[in-house]
mmCIF file of N, CA and C in Angstrom:
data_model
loop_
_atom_site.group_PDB
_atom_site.id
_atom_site.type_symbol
_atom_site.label_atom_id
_atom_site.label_comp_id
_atom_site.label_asym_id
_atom_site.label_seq_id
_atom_site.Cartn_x
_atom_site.Cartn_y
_atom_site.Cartn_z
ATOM 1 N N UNK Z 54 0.848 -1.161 0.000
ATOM 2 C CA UNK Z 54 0.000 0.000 0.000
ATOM 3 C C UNK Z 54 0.898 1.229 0.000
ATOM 4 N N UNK Z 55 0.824 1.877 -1.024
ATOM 5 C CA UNK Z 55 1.901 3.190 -1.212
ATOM 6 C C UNK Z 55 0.813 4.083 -1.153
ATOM 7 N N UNK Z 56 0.989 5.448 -0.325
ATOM 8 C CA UNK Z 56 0.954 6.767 0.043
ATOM 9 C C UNK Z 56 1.363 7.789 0.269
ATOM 10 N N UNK Z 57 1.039 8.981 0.003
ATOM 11 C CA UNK Z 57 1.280 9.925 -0.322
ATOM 12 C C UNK Z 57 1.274 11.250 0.800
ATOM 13 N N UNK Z 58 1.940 11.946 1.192
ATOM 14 C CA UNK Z 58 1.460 12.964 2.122
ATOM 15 C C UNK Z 58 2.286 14.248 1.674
ATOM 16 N N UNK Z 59 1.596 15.577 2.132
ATOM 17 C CA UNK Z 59 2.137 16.416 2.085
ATOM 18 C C UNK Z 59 2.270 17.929 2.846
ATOM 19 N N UNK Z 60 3.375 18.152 3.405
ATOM 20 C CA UNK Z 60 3.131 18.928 4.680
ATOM 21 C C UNK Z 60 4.652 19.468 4.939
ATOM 22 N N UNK Z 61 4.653 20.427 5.857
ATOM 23 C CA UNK Z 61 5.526 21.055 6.750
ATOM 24 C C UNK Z 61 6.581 19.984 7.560
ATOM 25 N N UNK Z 62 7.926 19.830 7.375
ATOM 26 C CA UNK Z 62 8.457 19.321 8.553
ATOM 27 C C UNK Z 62 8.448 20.376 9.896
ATOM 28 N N UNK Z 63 8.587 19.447 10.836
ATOM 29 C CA UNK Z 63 8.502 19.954 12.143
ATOM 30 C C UNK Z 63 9.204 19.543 13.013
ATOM 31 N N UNK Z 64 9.635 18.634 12.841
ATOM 32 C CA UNK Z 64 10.833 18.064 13.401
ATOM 33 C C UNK Z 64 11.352 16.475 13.447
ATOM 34 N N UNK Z 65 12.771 16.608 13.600
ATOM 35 C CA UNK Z 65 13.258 15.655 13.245
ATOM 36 C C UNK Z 65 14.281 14.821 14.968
ATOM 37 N N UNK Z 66 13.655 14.014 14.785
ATOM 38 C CA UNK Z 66 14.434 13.157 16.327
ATOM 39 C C UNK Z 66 15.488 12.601 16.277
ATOM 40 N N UNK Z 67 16.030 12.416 17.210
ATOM 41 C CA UNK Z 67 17.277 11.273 17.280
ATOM 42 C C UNK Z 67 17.431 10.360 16.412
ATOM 43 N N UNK Z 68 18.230 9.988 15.770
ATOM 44 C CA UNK Z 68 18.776 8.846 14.677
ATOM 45 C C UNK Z 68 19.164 7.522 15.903
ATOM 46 N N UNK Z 69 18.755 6.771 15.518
ATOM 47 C CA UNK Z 69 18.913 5.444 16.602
ATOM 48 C C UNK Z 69 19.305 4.652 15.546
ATOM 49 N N UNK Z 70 20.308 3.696 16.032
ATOM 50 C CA UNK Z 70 21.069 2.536 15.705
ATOM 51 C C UNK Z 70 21.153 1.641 15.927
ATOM 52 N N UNK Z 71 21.316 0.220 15.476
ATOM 53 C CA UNK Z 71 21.696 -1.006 16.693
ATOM 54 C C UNK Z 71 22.481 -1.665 15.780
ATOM 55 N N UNK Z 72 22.839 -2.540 16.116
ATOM 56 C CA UNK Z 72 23.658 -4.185 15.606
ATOM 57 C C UNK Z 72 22.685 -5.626 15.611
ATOM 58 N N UNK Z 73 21.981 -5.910 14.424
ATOM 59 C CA UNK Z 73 21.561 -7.158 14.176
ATOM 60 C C UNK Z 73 21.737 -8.530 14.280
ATOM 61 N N UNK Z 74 21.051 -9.246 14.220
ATOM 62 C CA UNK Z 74 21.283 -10.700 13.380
ATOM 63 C C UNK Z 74 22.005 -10.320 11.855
ATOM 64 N N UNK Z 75 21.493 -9.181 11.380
ATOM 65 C CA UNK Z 75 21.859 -8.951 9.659
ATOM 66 C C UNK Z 75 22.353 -7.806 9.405
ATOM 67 N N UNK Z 76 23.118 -7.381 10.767
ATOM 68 C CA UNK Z 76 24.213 -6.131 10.484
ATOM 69 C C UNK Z 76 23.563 -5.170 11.312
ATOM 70 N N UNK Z 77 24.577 -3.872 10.806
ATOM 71 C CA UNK Z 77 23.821 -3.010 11.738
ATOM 72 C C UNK Z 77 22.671 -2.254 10.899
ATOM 73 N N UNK Z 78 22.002 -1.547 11.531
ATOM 74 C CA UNK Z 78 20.796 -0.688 10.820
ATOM 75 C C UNK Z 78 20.798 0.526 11.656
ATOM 76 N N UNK Z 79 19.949 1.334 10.985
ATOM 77 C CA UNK Z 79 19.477 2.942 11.636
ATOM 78 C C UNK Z 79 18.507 3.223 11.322
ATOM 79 N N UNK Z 80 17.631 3.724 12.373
ATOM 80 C CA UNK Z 80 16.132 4.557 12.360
ATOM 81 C C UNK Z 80 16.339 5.930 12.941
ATOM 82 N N UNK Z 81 15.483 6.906 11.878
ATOM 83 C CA UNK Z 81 15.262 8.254 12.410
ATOM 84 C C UNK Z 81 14.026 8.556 12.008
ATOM 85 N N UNK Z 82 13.085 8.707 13.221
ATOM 86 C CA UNK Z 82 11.896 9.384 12.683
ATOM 87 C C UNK Z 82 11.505 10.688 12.781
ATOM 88 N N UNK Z 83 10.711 11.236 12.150
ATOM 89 C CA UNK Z 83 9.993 12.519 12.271
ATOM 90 C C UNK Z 83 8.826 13.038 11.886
ATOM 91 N N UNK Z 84 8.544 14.551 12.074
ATOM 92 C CA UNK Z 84 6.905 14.681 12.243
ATOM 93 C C UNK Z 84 6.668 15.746 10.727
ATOM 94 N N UNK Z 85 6.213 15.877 10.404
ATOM 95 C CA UNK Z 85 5.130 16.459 9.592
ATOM 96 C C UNK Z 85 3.871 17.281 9.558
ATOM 97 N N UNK Z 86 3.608 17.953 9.506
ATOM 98 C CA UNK Z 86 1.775 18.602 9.607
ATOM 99 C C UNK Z 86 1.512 18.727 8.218
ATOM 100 N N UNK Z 87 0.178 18.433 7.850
ATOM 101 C CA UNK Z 87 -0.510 18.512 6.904
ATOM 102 C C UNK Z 87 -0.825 20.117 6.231
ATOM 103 N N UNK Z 88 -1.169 20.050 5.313
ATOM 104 C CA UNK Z 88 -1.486 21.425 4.747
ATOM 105 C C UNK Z 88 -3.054 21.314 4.825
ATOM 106 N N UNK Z 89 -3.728 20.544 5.439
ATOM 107 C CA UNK Z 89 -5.635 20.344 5.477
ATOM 108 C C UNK Z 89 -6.220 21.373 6.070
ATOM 109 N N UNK Z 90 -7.421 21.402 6.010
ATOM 110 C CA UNK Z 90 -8.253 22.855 6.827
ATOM 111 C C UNK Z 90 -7.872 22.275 8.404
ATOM 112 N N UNK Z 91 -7.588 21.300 8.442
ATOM 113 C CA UNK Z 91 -7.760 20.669 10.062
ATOM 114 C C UNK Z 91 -6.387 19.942 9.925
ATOM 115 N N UNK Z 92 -5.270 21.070 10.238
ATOM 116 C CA UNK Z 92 -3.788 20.420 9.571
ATOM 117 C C UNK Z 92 -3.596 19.017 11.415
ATOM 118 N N UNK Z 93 -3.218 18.059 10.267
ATOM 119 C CA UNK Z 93 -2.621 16.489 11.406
ATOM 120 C C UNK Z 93 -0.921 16.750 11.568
ATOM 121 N N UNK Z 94 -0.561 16.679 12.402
ATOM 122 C CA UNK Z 94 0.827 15.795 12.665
ATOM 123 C C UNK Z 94 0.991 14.668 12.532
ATOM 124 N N UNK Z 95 2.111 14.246 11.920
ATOM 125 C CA UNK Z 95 1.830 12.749 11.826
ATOM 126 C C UNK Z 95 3.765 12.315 11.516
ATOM 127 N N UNK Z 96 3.680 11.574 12.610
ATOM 128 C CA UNK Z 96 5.387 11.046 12.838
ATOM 129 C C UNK Z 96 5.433 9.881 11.793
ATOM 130 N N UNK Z 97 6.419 9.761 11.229
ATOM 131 C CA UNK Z 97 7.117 8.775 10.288
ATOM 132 C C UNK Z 97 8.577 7.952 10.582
ATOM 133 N N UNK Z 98 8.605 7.266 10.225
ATOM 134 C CA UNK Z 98 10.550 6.648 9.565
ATOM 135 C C UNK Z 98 10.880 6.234 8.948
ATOM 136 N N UNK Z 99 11.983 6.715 8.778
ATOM 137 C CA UNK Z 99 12.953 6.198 7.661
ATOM 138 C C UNK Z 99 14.044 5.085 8.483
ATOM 139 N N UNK Z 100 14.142 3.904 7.170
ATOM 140 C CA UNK Z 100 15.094 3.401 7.663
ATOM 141 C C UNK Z 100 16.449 3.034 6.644
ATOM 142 N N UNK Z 101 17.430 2.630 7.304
ATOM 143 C CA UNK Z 101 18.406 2.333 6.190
ATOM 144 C C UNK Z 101 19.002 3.546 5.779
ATOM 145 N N UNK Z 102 19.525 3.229 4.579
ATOM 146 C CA UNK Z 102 20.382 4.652 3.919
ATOM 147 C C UNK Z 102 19.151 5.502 3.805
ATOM 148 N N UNK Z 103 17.874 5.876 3.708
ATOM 149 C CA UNK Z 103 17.100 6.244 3.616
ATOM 150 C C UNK Z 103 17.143 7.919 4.348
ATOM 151 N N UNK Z 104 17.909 7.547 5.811
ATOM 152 C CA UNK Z 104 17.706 8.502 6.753
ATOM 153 C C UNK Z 104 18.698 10.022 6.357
ATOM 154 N N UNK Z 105 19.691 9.588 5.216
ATOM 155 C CA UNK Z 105 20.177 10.313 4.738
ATOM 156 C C UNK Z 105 19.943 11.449 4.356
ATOM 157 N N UNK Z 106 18.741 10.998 3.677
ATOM 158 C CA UNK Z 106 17.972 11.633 2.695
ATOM 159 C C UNK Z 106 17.180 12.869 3.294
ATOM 160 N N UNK Z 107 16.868 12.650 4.617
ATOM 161 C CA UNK Z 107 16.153 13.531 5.822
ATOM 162 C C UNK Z 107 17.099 14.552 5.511
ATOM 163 N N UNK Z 108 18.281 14.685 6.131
ATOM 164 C CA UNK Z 108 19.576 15.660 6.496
ATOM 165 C C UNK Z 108 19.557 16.616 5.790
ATOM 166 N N UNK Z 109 19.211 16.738 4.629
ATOM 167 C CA UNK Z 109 18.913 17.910 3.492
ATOM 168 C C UNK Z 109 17.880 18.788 3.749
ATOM 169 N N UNK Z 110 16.720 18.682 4.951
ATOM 170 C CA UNK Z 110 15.565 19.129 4.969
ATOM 171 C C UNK Z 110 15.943 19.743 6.466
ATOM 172 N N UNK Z 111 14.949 20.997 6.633
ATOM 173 C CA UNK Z 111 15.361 21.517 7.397
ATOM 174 C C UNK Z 111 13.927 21.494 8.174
ATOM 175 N N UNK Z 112 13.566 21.861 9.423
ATOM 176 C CA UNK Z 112 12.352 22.358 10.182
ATOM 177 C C UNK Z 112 11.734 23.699 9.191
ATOM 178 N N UNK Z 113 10.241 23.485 9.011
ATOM 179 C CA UNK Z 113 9.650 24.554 7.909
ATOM 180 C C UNK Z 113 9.562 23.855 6.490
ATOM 181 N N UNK Z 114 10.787 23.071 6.465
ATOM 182 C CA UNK Z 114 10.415 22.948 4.558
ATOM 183 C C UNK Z 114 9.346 22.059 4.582
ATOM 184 N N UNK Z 115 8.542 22.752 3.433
ATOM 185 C CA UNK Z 115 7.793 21.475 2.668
ATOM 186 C C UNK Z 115 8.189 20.381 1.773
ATOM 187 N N UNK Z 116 7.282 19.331 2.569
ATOM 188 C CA UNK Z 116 8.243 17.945 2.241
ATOM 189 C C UNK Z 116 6.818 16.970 1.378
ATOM 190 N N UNK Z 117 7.243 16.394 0.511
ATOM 191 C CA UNK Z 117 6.178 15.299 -0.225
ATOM 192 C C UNK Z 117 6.819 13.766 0.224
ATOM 193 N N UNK Z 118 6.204 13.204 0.813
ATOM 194 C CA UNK Z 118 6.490 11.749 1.495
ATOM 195 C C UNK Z 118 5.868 10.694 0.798
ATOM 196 N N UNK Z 119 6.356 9.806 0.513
ATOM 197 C CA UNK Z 119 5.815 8.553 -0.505
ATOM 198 C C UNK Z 119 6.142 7.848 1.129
ATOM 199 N N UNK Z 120 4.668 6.700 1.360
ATOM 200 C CA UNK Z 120 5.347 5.811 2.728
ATOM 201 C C UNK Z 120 4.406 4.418 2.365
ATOM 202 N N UNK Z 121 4.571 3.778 3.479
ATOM 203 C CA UNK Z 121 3.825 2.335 3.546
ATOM 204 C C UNK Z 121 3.527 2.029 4.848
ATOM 205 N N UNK Z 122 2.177 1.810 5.231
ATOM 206 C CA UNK Z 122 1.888 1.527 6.471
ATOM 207 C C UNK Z 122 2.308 -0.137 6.820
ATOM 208 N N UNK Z 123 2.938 0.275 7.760
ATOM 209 C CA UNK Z 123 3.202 -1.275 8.605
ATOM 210 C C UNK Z 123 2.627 -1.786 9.428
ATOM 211 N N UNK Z 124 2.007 -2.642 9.966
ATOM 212 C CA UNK Z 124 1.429 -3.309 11.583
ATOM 213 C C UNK Z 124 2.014 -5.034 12.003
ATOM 214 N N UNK Z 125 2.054 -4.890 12.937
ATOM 215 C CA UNK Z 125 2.742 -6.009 13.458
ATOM 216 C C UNK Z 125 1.807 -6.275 14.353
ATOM 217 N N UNK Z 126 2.268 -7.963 15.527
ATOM 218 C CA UNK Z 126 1.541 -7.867 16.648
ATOM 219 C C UNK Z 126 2.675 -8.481 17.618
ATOM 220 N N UNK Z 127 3.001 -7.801 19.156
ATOM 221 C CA UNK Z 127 3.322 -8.423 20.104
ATOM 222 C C UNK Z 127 2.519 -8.639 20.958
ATOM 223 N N UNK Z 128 2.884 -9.831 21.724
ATOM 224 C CA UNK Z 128 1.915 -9.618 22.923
ATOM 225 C C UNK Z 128 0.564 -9.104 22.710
ATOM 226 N N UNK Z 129 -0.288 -9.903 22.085
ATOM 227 C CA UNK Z 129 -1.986 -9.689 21.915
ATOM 228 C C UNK Z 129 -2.141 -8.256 21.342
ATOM 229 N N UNK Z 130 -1.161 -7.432 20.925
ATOM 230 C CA UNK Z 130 -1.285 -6.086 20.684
ATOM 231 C C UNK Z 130 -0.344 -5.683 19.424
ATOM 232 N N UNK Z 131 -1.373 -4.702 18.325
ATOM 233 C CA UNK Z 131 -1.053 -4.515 17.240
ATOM 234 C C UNK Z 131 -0.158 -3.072 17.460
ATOM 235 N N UNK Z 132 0.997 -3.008 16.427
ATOM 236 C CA UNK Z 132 1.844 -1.828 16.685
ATOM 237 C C UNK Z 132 1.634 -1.603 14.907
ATOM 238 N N UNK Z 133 1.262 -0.315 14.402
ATOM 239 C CA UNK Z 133 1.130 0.144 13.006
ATOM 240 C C UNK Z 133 2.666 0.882 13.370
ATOM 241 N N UNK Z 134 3.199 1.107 11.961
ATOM 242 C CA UNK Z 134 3.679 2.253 11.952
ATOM 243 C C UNK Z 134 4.187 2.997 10.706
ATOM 244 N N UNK Z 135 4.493 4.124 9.960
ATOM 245 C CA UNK Z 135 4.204 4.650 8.842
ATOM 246 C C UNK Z 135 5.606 4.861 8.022
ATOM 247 N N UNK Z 136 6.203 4.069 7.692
ATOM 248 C CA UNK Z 136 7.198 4.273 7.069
ATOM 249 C C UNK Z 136 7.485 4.822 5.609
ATOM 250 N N UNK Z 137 8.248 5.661 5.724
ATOM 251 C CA UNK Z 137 8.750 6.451 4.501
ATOM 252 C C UNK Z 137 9.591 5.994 3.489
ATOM 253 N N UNK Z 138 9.513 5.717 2.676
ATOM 254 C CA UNK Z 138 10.781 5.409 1.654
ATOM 255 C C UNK Z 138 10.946 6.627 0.156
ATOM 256 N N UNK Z 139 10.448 7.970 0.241
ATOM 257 C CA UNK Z 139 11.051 8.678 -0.368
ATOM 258 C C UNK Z 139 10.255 10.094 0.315
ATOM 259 N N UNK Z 140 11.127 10.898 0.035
ATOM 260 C CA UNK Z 140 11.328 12.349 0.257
ATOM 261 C C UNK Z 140 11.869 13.150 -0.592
ATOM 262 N N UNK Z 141 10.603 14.326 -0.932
ATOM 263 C CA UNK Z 141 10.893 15.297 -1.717
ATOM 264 C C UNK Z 141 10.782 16.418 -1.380
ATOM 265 N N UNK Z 142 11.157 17.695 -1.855
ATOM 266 C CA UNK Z 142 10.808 19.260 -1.731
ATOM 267 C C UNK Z 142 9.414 19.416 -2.423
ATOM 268 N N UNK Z 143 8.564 19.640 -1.462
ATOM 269 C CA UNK Z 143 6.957 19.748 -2.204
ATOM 270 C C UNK Z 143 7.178 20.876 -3.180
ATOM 271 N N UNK Z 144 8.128 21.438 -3.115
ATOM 272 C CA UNK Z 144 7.597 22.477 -4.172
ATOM 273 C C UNK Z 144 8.080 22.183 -5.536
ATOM 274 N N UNK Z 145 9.258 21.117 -5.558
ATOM 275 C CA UNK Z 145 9.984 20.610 -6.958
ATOM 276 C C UNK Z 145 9.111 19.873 -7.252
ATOM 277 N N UNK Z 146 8.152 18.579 -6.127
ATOM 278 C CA UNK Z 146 6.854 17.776 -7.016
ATOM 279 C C UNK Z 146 6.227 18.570 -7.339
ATOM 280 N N UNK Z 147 5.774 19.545 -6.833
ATOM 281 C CA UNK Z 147 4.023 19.931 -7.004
ATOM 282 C C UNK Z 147 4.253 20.824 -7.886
ATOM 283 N N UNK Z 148 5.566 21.208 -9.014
ATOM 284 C CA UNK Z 148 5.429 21.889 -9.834
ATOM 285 C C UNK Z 148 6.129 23.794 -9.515
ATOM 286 N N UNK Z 149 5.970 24.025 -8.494
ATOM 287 C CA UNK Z 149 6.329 25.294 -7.401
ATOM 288 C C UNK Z 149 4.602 25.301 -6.767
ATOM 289 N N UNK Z 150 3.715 25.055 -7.155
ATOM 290 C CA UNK Z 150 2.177 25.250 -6.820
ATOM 291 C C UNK Z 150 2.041 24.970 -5.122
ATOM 292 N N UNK Z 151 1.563 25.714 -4.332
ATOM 293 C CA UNK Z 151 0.936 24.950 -3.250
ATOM 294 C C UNK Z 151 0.484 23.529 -3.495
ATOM 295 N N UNK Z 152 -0.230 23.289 -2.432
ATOM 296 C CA UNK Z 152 -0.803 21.644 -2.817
ATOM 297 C C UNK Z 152 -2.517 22.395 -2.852
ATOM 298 N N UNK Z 153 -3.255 21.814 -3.435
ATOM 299 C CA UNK Z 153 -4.380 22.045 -3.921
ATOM 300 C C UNK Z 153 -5.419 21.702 -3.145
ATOM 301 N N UNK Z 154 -5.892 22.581 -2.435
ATOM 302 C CA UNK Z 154 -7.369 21.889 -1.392
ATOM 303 C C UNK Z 154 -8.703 21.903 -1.679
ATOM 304 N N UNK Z 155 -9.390 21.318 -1.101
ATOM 305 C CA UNK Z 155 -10.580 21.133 -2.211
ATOM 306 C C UNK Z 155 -11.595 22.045 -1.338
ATOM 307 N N UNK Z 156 -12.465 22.594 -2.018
ATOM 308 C CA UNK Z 156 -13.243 23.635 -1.563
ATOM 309 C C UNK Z 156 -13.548 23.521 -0.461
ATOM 310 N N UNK Z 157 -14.289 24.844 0.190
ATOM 311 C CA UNK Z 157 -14.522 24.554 1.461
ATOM 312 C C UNK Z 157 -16.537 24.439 0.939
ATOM 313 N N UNK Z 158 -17.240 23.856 1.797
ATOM 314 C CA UNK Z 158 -18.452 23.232 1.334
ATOM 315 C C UNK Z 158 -19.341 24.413 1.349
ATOM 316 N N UNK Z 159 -19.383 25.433 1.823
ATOM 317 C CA UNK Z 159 -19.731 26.429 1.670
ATOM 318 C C UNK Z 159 -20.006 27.208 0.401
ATOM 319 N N UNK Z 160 -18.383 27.051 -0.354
ATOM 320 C CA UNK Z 160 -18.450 27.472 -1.377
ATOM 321 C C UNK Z 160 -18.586 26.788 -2.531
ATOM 322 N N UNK Z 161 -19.416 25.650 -2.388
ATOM 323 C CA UNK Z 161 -19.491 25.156 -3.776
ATOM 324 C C UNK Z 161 -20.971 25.284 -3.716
ATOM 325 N N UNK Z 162 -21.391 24.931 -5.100
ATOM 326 C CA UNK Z 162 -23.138 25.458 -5.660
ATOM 327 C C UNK Z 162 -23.777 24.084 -5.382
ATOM 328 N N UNK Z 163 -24.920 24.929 -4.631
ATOM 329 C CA UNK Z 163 -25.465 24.083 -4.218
ATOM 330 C C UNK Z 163 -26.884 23.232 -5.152
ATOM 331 N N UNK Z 164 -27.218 22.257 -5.175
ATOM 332 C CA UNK Z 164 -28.743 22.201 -6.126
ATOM 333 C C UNK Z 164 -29.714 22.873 -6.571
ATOM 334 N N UNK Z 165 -30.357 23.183 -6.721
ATOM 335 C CA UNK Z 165 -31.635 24.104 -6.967
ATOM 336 C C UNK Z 165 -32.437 23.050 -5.718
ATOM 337 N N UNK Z 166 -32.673 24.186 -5.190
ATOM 338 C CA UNK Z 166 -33.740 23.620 -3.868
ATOM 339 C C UNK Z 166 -35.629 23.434 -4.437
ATOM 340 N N UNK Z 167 -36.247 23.098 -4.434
ATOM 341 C CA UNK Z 167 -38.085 22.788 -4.994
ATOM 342 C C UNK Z 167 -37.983 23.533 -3.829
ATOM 343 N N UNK Z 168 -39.103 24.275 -4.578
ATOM 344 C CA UNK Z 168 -40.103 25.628 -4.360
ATOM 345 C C UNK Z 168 -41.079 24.969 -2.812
ATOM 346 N N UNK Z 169 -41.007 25.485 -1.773
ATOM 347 C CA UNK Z 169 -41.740 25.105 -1.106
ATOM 348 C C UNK Z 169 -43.288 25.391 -1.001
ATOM 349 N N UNK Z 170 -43.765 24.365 -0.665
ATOM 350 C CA UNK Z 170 -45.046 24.155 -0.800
ATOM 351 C C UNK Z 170 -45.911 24.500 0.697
ATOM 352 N N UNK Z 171 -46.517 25.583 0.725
ATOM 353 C CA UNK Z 171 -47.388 26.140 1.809
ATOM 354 C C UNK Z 171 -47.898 25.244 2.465
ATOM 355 N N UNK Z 172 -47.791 25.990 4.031
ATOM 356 C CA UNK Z 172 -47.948 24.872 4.892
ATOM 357 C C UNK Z 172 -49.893 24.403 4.304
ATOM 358 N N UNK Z 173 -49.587 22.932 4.645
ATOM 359 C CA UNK Z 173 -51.390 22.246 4.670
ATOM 360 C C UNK Z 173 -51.774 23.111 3.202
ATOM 361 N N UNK Z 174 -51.353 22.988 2.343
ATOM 362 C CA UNK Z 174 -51.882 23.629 1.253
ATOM 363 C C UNK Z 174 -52.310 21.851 0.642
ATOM 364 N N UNK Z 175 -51.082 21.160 0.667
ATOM 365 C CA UNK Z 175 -51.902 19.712 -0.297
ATOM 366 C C UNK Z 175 -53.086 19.324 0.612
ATOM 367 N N UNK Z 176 -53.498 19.733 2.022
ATOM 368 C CA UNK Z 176 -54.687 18.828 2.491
ATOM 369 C C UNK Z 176 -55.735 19.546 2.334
ATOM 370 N N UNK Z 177 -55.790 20.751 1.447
ATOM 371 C CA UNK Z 177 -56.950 21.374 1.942
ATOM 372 C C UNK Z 177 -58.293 20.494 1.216
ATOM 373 N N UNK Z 178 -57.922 20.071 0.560
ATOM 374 C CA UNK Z 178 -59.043 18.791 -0.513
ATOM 375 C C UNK Z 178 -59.204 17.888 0.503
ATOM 376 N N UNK Z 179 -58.261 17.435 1.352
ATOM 377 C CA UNK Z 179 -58.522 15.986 2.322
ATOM 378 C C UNK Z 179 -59.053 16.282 3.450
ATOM 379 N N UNK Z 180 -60.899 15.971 3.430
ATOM 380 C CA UNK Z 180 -61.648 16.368 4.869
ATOM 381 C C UNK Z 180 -61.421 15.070 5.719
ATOM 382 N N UNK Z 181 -60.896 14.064 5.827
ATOM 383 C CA UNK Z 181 -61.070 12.741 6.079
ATOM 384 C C UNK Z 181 -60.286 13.517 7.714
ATOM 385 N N UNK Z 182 -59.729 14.482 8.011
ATOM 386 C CA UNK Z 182 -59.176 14.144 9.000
ATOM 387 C C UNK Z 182 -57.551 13.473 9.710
ATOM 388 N N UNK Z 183 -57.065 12.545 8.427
ATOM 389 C CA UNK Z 183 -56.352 11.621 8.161
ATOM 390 C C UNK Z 183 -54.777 12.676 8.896
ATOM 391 N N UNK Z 184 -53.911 12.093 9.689
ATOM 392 C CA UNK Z 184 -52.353 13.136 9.539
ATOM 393 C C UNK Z 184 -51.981 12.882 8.261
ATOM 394 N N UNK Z 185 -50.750 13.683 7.541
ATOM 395 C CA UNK Z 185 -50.090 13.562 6.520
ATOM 396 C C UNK Z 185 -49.302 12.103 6.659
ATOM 397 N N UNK Z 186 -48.478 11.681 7.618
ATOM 398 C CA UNK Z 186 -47.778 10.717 7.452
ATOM 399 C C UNK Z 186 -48.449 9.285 8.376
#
């Protein structure tokens, strides 16, 4: 499952390391906010030579993230988590353009609403008494 995000870095954490069964490796994650009317934070990582790729980006830039959600389970309990495998300058993808939001609901046209119909105007023919519904 490949995805897409696009947003503000905000910061970037500690680079962590260890020594494997299959060598050593490195994780560095970091956060993001969305450009949405209701902007998210949302932490990521990179792993591998990958984290490299972070070091070029500063707190403020806009960043375009290609990732893949992960989930695992320990112990009766599921751990997701959102990993990144590319990073760009949103403004070299997106052309220089902001990112494009979709209207706010307000401003889009709405249907043609039917003409309302006066109150008890269809019963005035129906003496039966009867309610409408």
């Amino acid at each position: 499952m490949a995805l897409e995000l696009v947003g503000k870095l905000v910061k970037t954490m500690p680079e962590v390391t260890g020594q494997g069964k299959n060598g050593a490796w490195q994780k560095q994650e970091f956060v993001i906010e969305t450009f949405d009317q209701f902007p998210k934070k949302v932490c990521l990582s990179l792993w591998g030579d990958k984290v490299n790729d972070l070091k070029q980006y500063a707190p403020g830039d806009s960043l375009k993230v290609s990732l893949n959600l992960e989930s695992r389970e320990y112990n009766d309990r599921w751990y997701t988590e959102a990993r990144a495998w590319r990073i760009e300058a949103a403004d070299a993808a997106e052309g220089g353009q902001p990112q494009a939001q979709a209207a706010p609901a307000a401003s889009r046209p709405r249907a043609a609403q039917p003409t309302a119909t006066p109150f008890n105007a269809s019963f005035d023919d129906d003496n039966s008494g009867d309610l409408p519904f």
